[in-house]
Coordinates of C-alpha atoms in Angstrom, one line a residue:
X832 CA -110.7 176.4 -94.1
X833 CA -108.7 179.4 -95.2
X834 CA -108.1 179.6 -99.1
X835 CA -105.5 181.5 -100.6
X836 CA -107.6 182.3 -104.0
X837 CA -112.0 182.4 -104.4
X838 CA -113.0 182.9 -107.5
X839 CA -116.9 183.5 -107.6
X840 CA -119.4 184.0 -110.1
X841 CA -118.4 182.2 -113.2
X842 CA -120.0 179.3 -114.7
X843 CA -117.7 176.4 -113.4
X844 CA -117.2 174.0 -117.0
X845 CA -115.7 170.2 -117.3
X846 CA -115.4 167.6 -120.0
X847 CA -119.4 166.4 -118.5
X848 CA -121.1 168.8 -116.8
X849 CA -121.5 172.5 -116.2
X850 CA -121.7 174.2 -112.7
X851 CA -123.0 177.2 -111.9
X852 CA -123.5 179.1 -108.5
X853 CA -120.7 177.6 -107.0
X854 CA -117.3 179.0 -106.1
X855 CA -113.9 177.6 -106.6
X856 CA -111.7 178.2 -103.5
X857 CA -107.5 177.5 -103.7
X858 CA -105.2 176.4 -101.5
X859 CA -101.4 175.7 -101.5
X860 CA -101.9 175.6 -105.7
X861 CA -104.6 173.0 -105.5
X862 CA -108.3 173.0 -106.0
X863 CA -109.5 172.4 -102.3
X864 CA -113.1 173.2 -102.7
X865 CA -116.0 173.7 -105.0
X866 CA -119.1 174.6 -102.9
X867 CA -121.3 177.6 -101.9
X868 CA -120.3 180.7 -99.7
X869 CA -116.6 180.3 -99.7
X870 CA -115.1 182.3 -96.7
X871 CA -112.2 184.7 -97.8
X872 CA -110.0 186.0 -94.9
X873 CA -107.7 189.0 -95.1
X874 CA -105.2 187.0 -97.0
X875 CA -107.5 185.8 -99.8
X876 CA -107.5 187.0 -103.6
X877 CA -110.9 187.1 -104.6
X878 CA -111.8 187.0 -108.2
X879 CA -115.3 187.7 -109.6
X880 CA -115.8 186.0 -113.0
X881 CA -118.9 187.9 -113.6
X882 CA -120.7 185.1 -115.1
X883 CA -118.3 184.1 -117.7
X884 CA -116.8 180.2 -117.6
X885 CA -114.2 179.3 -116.0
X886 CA -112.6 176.6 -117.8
X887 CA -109.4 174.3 -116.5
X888 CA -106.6 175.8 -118.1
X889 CA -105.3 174.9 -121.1
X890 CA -103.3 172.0 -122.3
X891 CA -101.4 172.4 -125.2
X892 CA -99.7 169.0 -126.4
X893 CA -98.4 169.5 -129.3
X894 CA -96.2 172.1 -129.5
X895 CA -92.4 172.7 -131.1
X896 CA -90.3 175.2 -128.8
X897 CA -86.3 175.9 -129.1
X898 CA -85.8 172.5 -131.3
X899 CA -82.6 172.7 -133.3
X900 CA -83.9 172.5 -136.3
X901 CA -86.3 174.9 -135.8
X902 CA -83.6 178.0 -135.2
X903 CA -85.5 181.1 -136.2
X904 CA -89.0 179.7 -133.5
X905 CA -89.7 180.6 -130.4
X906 CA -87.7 180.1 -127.7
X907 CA -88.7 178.5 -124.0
X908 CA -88.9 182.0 -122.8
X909 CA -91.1 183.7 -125.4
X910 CA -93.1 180.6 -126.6
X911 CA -94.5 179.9 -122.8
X912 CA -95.0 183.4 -122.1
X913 CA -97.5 183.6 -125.4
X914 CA -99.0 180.4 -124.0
X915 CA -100.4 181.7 -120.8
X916 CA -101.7 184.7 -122.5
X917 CA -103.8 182.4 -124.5
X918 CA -104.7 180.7 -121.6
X919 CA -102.8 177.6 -121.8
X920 CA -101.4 176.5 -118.4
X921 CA -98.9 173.7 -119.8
X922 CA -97.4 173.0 -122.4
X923 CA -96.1 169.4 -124.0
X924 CA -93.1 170.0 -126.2
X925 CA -90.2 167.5 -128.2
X926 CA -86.8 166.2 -127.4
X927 CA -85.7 165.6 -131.1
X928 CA -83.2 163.2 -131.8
X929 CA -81.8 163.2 -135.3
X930 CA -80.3 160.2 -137.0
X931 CA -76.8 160.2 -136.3
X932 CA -77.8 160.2 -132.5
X933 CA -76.9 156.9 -131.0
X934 CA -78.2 157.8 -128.2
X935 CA -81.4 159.7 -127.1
X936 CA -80.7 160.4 -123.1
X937 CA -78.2 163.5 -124.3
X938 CA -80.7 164.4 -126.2
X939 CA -83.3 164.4 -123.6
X940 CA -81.0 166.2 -121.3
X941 CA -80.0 168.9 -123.5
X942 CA -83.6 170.0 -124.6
X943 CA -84.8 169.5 -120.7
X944 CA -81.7 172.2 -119.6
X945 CA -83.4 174.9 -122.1
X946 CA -86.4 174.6 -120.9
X947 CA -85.6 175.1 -116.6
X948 CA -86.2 178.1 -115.1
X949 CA -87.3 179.4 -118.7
X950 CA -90.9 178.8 -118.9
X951 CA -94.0 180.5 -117.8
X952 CA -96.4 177.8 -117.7
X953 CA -95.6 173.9 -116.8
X954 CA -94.5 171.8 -119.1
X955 CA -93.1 168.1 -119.9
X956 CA -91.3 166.5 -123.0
X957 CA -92.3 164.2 -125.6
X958 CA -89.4 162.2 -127.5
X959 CA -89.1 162.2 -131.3
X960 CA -87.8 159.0 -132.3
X961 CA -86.4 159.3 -135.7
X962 CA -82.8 156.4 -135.2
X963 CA -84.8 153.7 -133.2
X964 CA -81.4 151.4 -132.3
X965 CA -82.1 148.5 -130.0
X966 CA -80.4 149.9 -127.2
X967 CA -82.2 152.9 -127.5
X968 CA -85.7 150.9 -128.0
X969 CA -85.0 148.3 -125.1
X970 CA -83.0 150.3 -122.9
X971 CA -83.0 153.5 -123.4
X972 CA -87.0 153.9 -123.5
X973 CA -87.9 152.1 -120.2
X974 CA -85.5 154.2 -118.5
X975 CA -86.7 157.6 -119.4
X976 CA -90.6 156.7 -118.4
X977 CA -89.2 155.3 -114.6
X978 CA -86.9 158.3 -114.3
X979 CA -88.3 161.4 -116.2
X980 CA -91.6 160.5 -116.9
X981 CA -91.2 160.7 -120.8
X982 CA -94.0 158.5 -121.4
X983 CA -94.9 159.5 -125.4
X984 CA -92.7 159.1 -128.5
X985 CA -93.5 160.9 -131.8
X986 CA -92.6 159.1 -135.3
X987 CA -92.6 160.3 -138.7
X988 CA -93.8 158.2 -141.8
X989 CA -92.1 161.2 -143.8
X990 CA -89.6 163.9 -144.3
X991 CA -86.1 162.3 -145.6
X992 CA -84.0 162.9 -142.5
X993 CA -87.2 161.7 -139.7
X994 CA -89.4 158.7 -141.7
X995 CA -88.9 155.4 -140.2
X996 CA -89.7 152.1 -142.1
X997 CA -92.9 150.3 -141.3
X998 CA -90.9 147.6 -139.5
X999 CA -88.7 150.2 -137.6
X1000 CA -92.7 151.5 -136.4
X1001 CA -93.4 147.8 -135.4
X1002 CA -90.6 147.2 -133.6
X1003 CA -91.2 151.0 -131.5
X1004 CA -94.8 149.4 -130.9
X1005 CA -93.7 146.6 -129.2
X1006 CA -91.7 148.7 -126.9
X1007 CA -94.2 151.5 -126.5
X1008 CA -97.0 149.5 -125.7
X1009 CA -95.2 147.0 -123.3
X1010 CA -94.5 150.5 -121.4
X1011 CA -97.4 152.2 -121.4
X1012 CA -96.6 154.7 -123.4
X1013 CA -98.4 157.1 -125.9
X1014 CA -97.8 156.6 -129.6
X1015 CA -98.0 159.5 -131.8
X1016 CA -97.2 159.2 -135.9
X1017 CA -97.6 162.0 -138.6
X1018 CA -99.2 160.2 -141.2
X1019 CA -98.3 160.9 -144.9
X1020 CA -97.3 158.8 -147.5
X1021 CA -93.3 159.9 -148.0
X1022 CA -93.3 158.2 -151.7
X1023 CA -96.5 160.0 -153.1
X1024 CA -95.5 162.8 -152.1
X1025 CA -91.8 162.4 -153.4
X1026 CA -93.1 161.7 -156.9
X1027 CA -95.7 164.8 -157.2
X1028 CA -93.3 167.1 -155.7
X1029 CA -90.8 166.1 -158.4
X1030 CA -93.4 166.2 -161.2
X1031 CA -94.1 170.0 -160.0
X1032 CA -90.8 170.6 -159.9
X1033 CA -89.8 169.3 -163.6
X1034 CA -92.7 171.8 -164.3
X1035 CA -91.5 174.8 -163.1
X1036 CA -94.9 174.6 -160.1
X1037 CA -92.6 175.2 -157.1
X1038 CA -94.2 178.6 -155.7
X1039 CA -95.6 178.1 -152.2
X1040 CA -99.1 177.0 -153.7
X1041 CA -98.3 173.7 -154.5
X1042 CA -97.3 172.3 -151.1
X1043 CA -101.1 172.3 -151.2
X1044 CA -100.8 170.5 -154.4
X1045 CA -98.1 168.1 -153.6
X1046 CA -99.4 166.8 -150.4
X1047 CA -103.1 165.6 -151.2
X1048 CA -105.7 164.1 -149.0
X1049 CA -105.1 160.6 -150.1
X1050 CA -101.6 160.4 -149.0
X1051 CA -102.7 161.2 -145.7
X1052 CA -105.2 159.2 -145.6
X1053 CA -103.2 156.2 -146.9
X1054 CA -100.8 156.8 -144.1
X1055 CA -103.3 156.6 -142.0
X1056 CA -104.7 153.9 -142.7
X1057 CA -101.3 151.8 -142.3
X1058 CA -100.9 153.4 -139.4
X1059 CA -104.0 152.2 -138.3
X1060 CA -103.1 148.7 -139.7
X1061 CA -99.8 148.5 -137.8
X1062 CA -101.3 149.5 -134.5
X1063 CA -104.0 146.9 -135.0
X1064 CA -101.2 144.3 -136.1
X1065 CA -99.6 145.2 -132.6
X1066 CA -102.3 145.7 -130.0
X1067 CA -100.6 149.4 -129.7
X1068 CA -102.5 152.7 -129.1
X1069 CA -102.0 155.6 -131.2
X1070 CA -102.6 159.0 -131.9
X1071 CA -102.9 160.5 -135.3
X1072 CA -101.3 163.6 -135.1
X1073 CA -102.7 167.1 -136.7
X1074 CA -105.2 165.1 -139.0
X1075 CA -106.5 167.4 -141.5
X1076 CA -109.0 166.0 -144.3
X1077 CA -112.2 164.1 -143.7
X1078 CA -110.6 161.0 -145.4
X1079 CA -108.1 160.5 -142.6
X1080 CA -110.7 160.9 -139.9
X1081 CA -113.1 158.5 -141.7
X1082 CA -110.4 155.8 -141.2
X1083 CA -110.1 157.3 -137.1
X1084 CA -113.8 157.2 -136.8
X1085 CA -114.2 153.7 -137.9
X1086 CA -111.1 152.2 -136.2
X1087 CA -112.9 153.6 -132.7
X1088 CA -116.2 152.2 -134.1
X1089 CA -114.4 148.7 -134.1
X1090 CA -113.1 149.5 -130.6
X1091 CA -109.4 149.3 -131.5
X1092 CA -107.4 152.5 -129.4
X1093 CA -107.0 154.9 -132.2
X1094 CA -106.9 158.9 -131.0
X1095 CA -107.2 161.8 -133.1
X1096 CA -105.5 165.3 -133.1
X1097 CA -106.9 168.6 -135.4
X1098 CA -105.6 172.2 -135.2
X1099 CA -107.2 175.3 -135.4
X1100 CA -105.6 175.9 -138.8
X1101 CA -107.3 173.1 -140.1
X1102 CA -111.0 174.4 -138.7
X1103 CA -110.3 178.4 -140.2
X1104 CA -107.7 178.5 -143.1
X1105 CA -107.5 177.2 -146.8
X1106 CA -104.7 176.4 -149.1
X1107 CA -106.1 180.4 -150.8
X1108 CA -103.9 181.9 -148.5
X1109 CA -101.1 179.9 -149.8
X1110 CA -101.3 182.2 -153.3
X1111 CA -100.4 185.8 -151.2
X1112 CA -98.0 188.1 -152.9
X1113 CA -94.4 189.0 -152.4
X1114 CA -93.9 185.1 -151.2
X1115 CA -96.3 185.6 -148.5
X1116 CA -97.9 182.7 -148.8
X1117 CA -95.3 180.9 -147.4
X1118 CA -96.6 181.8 -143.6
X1119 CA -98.9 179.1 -144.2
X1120 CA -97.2 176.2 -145.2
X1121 CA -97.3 173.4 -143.1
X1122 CA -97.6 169.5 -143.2
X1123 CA -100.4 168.3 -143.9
X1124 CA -101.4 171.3 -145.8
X1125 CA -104.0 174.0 -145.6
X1126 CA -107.2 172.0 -147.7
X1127 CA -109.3 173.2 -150.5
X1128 CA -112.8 174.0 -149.8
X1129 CA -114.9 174.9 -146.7
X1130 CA -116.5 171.6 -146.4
X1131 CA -112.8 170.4 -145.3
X1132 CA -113.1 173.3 -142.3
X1133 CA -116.6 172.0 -141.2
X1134 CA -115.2 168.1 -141.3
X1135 CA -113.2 169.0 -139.0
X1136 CA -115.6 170.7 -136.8
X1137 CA -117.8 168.1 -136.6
X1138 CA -115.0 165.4 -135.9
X1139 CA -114.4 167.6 -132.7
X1140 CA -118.2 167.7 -132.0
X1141 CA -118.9 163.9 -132.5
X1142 CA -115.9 162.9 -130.6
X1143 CA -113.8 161.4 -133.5
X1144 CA -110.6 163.7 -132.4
X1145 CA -109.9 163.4 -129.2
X1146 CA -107.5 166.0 -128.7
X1147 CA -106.7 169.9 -130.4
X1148 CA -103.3 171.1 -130.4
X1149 CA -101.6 174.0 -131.9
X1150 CA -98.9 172.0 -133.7
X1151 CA -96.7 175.8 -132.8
X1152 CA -93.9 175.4 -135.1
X1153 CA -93.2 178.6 -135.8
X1154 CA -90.4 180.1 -138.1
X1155 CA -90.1 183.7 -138.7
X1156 CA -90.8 185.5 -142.1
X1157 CA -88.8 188.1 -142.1
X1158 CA -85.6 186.7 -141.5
X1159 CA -82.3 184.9 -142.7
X1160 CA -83.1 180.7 -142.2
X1161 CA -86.7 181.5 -141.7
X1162 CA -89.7 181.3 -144.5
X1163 CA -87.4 183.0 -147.0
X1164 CA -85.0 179.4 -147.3
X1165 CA -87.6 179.0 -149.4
X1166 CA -86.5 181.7 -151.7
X1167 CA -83.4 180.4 -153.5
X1168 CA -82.0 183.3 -155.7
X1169 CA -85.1 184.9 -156.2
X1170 CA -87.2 182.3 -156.7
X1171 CA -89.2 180.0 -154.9
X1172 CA -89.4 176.5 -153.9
X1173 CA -91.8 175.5 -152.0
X1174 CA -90.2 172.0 -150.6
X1175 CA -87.5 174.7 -149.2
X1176 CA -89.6 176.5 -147.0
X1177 CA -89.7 175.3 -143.0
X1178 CA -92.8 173.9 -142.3
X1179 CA -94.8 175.2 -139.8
X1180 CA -97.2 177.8 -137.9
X1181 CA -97.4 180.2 -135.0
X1182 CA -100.4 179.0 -133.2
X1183 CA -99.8 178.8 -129.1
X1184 CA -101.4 181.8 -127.8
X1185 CA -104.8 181.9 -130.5
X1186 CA -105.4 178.1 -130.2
X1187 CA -107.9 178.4 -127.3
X1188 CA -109.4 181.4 -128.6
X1189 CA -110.1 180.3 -132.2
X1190 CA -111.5 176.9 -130.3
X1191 CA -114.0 178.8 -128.4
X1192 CA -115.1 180.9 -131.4
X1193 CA -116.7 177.4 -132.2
X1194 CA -118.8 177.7 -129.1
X1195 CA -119.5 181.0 -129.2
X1196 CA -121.1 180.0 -133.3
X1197 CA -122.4 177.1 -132.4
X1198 CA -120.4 174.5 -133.7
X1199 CA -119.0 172.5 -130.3
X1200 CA -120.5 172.7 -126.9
X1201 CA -118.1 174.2 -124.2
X1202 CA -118.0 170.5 -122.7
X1203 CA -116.2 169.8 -126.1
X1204 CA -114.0 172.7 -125.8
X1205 CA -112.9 171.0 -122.3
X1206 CA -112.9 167.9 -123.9
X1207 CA -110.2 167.9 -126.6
X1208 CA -108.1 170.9 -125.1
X1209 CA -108.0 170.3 -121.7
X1210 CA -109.4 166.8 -120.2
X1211 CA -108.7 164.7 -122.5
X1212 CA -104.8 165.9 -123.2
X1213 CA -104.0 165.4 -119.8
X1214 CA -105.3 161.8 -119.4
X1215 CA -103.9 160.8 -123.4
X1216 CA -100.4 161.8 -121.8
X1217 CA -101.0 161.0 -118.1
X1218 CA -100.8 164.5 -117.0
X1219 CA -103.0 163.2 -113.4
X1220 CA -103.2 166.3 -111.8
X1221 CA -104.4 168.3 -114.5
X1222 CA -107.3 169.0 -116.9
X1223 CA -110.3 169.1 -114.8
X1224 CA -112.1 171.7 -112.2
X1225 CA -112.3 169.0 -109.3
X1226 CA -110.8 169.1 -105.9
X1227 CA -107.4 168.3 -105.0
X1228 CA -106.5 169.0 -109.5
X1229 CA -103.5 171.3 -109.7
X1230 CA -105.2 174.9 -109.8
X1231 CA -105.2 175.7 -113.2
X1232 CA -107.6 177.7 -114.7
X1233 CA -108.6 179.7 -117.8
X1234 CA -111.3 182.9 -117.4
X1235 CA -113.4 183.6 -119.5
X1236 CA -115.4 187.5 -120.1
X1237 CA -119.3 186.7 -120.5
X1238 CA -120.8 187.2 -123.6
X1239 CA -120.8 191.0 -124.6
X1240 CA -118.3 192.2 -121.6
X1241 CA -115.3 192.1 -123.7
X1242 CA -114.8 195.0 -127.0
X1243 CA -114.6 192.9 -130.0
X1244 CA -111.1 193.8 -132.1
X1245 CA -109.3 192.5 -135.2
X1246 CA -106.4 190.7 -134.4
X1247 CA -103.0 192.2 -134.9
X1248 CA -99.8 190.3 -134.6
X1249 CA -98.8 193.1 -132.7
X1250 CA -101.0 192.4 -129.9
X1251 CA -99.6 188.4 -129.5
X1252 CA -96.8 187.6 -127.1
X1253 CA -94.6 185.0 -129.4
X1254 CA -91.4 186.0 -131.0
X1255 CA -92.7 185.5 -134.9
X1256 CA -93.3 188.0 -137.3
X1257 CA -96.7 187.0 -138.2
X1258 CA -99.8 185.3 -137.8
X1259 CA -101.7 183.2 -140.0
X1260 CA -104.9 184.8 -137.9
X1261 CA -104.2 188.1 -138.2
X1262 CA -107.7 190.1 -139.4
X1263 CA -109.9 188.0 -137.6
X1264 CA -112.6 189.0 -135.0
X1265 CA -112.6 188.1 -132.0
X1266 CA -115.9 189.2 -129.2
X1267 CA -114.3 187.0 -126.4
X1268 CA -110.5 186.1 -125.4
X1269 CA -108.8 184.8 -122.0
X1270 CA -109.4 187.2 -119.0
X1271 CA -107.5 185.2 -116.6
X1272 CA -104.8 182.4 -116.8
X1273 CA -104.3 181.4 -113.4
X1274 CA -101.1 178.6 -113.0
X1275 CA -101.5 176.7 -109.8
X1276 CA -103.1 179.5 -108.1
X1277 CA -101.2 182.0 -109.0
X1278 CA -102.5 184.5 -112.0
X1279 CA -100.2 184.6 -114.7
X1280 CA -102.3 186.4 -117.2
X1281 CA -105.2 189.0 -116.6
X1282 CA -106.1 191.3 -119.7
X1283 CA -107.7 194.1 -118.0
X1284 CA -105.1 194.7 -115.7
X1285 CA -101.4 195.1 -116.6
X1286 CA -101.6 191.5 -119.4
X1287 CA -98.7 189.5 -118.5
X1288 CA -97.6 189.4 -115.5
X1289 CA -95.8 185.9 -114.6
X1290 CA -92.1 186.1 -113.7
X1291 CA -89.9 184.6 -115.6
X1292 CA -88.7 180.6 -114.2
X1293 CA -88.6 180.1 -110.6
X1294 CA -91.7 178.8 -109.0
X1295 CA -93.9 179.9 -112.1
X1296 CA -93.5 176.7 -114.8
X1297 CA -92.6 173.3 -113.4
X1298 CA -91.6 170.2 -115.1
X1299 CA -94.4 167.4 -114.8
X1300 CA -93.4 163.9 -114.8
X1301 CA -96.1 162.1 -116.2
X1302 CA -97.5 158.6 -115.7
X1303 CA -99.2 156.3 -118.3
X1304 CA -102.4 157.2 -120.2
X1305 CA -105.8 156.8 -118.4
X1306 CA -107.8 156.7 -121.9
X1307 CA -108.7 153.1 -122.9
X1308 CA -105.2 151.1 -123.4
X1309 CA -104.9 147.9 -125.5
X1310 CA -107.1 145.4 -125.5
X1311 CA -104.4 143.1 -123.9
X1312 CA -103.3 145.5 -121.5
X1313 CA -102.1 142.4 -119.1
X1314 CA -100.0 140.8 -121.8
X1315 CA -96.3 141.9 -121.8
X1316 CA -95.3 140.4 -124.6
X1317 CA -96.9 140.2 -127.9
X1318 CA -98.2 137.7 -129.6
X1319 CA -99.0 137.4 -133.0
X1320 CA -102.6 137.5 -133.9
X1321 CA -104.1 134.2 -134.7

């Protein structure tokens, strides 16, 4: 067999097992063959890992490009091209409808045209739900998993202009489950946090320290909770989106222990940062709000950490939401004639191209195992959101791949934002260390990214980042899976 790309030497890592001493060889973008003493014609690329890992690339899940109501973020064009040089191969990104929209297929089509021929790494579309009509539920839904392969919806149990009702959840469940599709809900309870922000408020406590304040653990973890009741109630899968305190993934953990199919999502600003950083100077703290917050105290980082170790989250996304600092309708709406209100300020990080590097700091310290770091940012993402093709190092998988230097090859360096490939101003990780980073991202055979030589070198659309229609979710599905309809639990 001829293969268009070998790459030798590296330690070949999955979800399960590690490989080493065998070579990966590429053919036509797909992974034709793992074995030993891969023959390389003329026509052959050869790459020599030099004993680092080579890990499937990336799969980012979670992730807000272009929206419109995120207007100062990253576009399809800059956001993708900082993926790849983070080593993330695809990308899964939202279709946002709004509540006046009747109607969620224009919506849909809109968000889909920004993306084509824009994007440097795959990518496919979620659907936030936030005006869940019948016709939309009952019609509109089946339609866009048989024709574009939109098989996840997002829903909100806060923000004024995105919560949905618990019955208006219910009703989405029904739908979502008889489809097949994956249910993800940001869990927070909207009323809690209505009536502390208002207390701080009446106070004069509105400087960007007290989104901390105003959005405690307990009202995610209440959410939560219902969430988890709801889905139970309905025989529904979900995923609990960017889950932050250890109360929230107590309620995960022990929802899986009773078998029910309940997934879990964390973010690397959840495993490095605390709400500190929300007290900088000059209104800088405002780079770091987001919902759920920063947390207080290191035990809330390692929580985390040991949620992705034990297997409690199944996946780890960037949430990239970016909104520049610097800028008119960026961080600074939260500065209203001088002064500053938190609730004002767009929620919301840059996180796309450090999210696999900050992860793999945990296995460079210790913390995870690299078949963790697979796990929950590669394997398990593609089969949550029936990516089929994608997420493993295994013959006839898309060939997707993410290179790692071996331990001591690479110059640490303190990060710089200067040195990321996003369109924002900042980054909440600039000033950390870093002794190891992506050598290689390699999209279906093709190298998109290589550090040593030259950075970033994808083209912009064409043949580079293809739309992926996805299929259902291979994890575990209801209980009922067979049942259509629902029936009330007796």
């Amino acid at each position: 067999m001829e293969f268009d790309l070998i790459i030798r030497n590296g330690v070949i890592a999955n979800a399960s097992d590690v490989i080493t001493g065998q070579e990966v060889g590429v053919k036509n973008g797909k992974i034709t063959c793992i074995g030993f003493g891969l023959p390389a014609s003329d026509s052959t690329s050869v790459i020599d890992a030099e004993g680092g890992f080579i890990t499937p690339g990336g799969l980012d899940s979670h992730v807000h490009l272009q929206q419109w109501n995120t207007p100062t973020g990253d576009t399809w064009e800059t956001g993708s091209r900082s993926a790849v040089c983070g080593g993330t191969t695809t990308v899964i990104a939202f279709a946002s409808q709004n509540k006046q929209h009747q109607s969620v297929l224009p919506v849909v089509n809109d968000y889909a045209a920004l993306a084509k021929d824009n994007s440097s790494c795959d990518y496919a579309l979620h659907l936030i739900m936030t005006n869940p009509t019948p016709t939309i539920v009952n019609e509109e839904l089946p339609f866009l998993v048989k024709e574009h392969g939109i098989t996840s919806v997002k829903l909100y149990m806060t923000y004024d202009a995105m919560k949905l009702r618990d019955r208006e959840i219910l009703d989405i469940m029904v739908a979502t489950r008889r489809l097949g599709m994956t249910t993800m809900i940001h869990a927070e309870n909207h009323d809690m946090i209505e009536l502390i922000i208002e207390t701080l408020e009446a106070r004069g406590q509105t400087d960007p320290y007290y989104h901390s304040v105003a959005r405690p653990q307990l009202a995610e973890a209440e959410a939560t909770y219902r969430a988890i009741a709801l889905s139970e109630m309905m025989d529904t899968p979900i995923l609990l989106v960017h889950v932050s305190s250890e109360a929230a993934a107590k309620h995960i953990r022990d929802a899986q222990t009773r078998l029910l199919p309940i997934y879990g999502e964390t973010c690397p600003q959840y495993l490095y940062l605390l709400s500190e950083r929300l007290k900088g100077e000059n209104f800088e703290g405002a780079k770091c709000v987001c919902s759920p917050p920063l947390r207080e105290k290191p035990e809330d980082l390692d929580h985390m950490w040991t949620a992705i170790a034990n297997g409690t989250f199944t996946t780890f996304s960037s949430d990239h939401a970016a909104s520049k600092f610097n800028i008119e309708g960026g961080k600074r709406l939260g500065l209203v004639n001088g002064r500053p209100f938190f609730k004002k300020i767009p929620n919301g990080l840059p996180g796309l191209e450090t999210r696999l590097p900050l992860l793999y700091k945990g296995v460079q310290e210790g913390r995870i195992t690299i078949n963790d770091y697979v796990r929950v940012a590669c394997s398990n993402p593609a089969k949550l959101y029936g990516l089929h093709t994608k997420g493993a190092i295994m013959p006839g998988y898309d060939a997707d791949f993410t290179i790692w230097y071996p331990e001591g090859k690479m110059k640490p360096f303190e990060l710089t934002n200067d040195m990321l490939h996003h369109d924002i101003d900042y980054s909440p990780f600039e000033g950390m260390t870093f002794t190891n980073w992506p050598r290689w991202t390699i999209l279906r055979g093709k190298v998109v990214w290589e550090r040593d030589e030259g950075g970033f070198v994808a083209k912009r659309g064409g043949a580079w980042g293809e739309y992926v229609k996805r299929g259902s979710s291979t994890l575990r599905g209801s209980r009922n899976v067979f049942v259509n309809e629902w029936r009330p639990p007796i």
